[in-house]
Coordinates of C-alpha atoms in Angstrom, one line a residue:
X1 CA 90.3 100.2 104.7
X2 CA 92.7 100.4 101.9
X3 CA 91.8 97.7 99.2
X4 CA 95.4 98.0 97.5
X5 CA 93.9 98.8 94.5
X6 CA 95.9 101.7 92.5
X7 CA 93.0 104.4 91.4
X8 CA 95.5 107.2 89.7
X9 CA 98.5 108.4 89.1
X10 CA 98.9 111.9 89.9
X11 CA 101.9 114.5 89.4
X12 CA 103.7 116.6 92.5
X13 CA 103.0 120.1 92.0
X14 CA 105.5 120.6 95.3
X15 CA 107.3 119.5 97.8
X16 CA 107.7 122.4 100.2
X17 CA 110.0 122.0 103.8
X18 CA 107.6 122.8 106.6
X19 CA 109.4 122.5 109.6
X20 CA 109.5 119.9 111.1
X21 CA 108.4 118.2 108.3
X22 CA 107.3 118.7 104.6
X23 CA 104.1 119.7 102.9
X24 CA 103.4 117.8 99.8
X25 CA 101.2 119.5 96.8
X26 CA 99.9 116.9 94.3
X27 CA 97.4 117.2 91.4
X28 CA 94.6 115.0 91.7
X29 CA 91.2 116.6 89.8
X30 CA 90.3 113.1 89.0
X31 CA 89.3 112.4 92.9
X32 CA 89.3 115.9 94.0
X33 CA 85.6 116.5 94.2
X34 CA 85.1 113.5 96.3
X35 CA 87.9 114.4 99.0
X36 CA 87.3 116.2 102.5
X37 CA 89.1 117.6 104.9
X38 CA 91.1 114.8 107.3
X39 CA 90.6 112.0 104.1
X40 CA 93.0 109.5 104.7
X41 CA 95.2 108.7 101.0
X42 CA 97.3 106.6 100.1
X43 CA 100.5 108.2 98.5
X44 CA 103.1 105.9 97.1
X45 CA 102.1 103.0 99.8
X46 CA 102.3 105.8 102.4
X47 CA 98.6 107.0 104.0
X48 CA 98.7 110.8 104.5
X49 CA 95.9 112.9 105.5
X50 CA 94.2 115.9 103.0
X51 CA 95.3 119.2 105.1
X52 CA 94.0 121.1 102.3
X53 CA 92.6 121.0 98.7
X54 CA 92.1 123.7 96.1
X55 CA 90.2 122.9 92.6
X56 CA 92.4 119.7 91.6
X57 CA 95.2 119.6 94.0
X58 CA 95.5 118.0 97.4
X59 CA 97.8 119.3 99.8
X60 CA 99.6 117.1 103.2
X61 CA 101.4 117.3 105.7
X62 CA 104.4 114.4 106.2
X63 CA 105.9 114.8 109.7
X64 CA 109.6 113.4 110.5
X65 CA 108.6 110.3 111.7
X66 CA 106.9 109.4 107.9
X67 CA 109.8 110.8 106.2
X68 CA 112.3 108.8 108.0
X69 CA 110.4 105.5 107.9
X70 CA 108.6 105.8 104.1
X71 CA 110.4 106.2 100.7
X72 CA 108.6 109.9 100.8

């Protein structure tokens, strides 16, 4: 359940297309070691799910639908 609460900012390391969507790289160490695979964050008010992680930065997947209905 998402409290609303803001727990960091992190920077985007990339924003890569991915037909038919776009895969989204973001630098979170902070958090990093308690994320798994299938997580479910919230990215600027948007909830995307981890795809992948490596050391400090989180990777997802945003499909059409999310890009054409989210600020993303």
């Amino acid at each position: 359940m998402f409290t609303g609460l803001v727990e960091l900012k992190a920077a985007v390391v990339e924003v890569r297309d991915e037909p038919p969507g776009t895969r989204l790289r973001i630098a979170a160490p902070v958090i990093a070691a308690e994320v798994a695979l299938g997580d479910s964050i919230c990215v600027s008010g948007c909830c995307l799910t981890v795809v992948r992680f490596d050391g400090g930065v989180l990777e997802f997947e945003a499909g059409p639908e999310t890009l054409a209905r989210t600020s993303l």
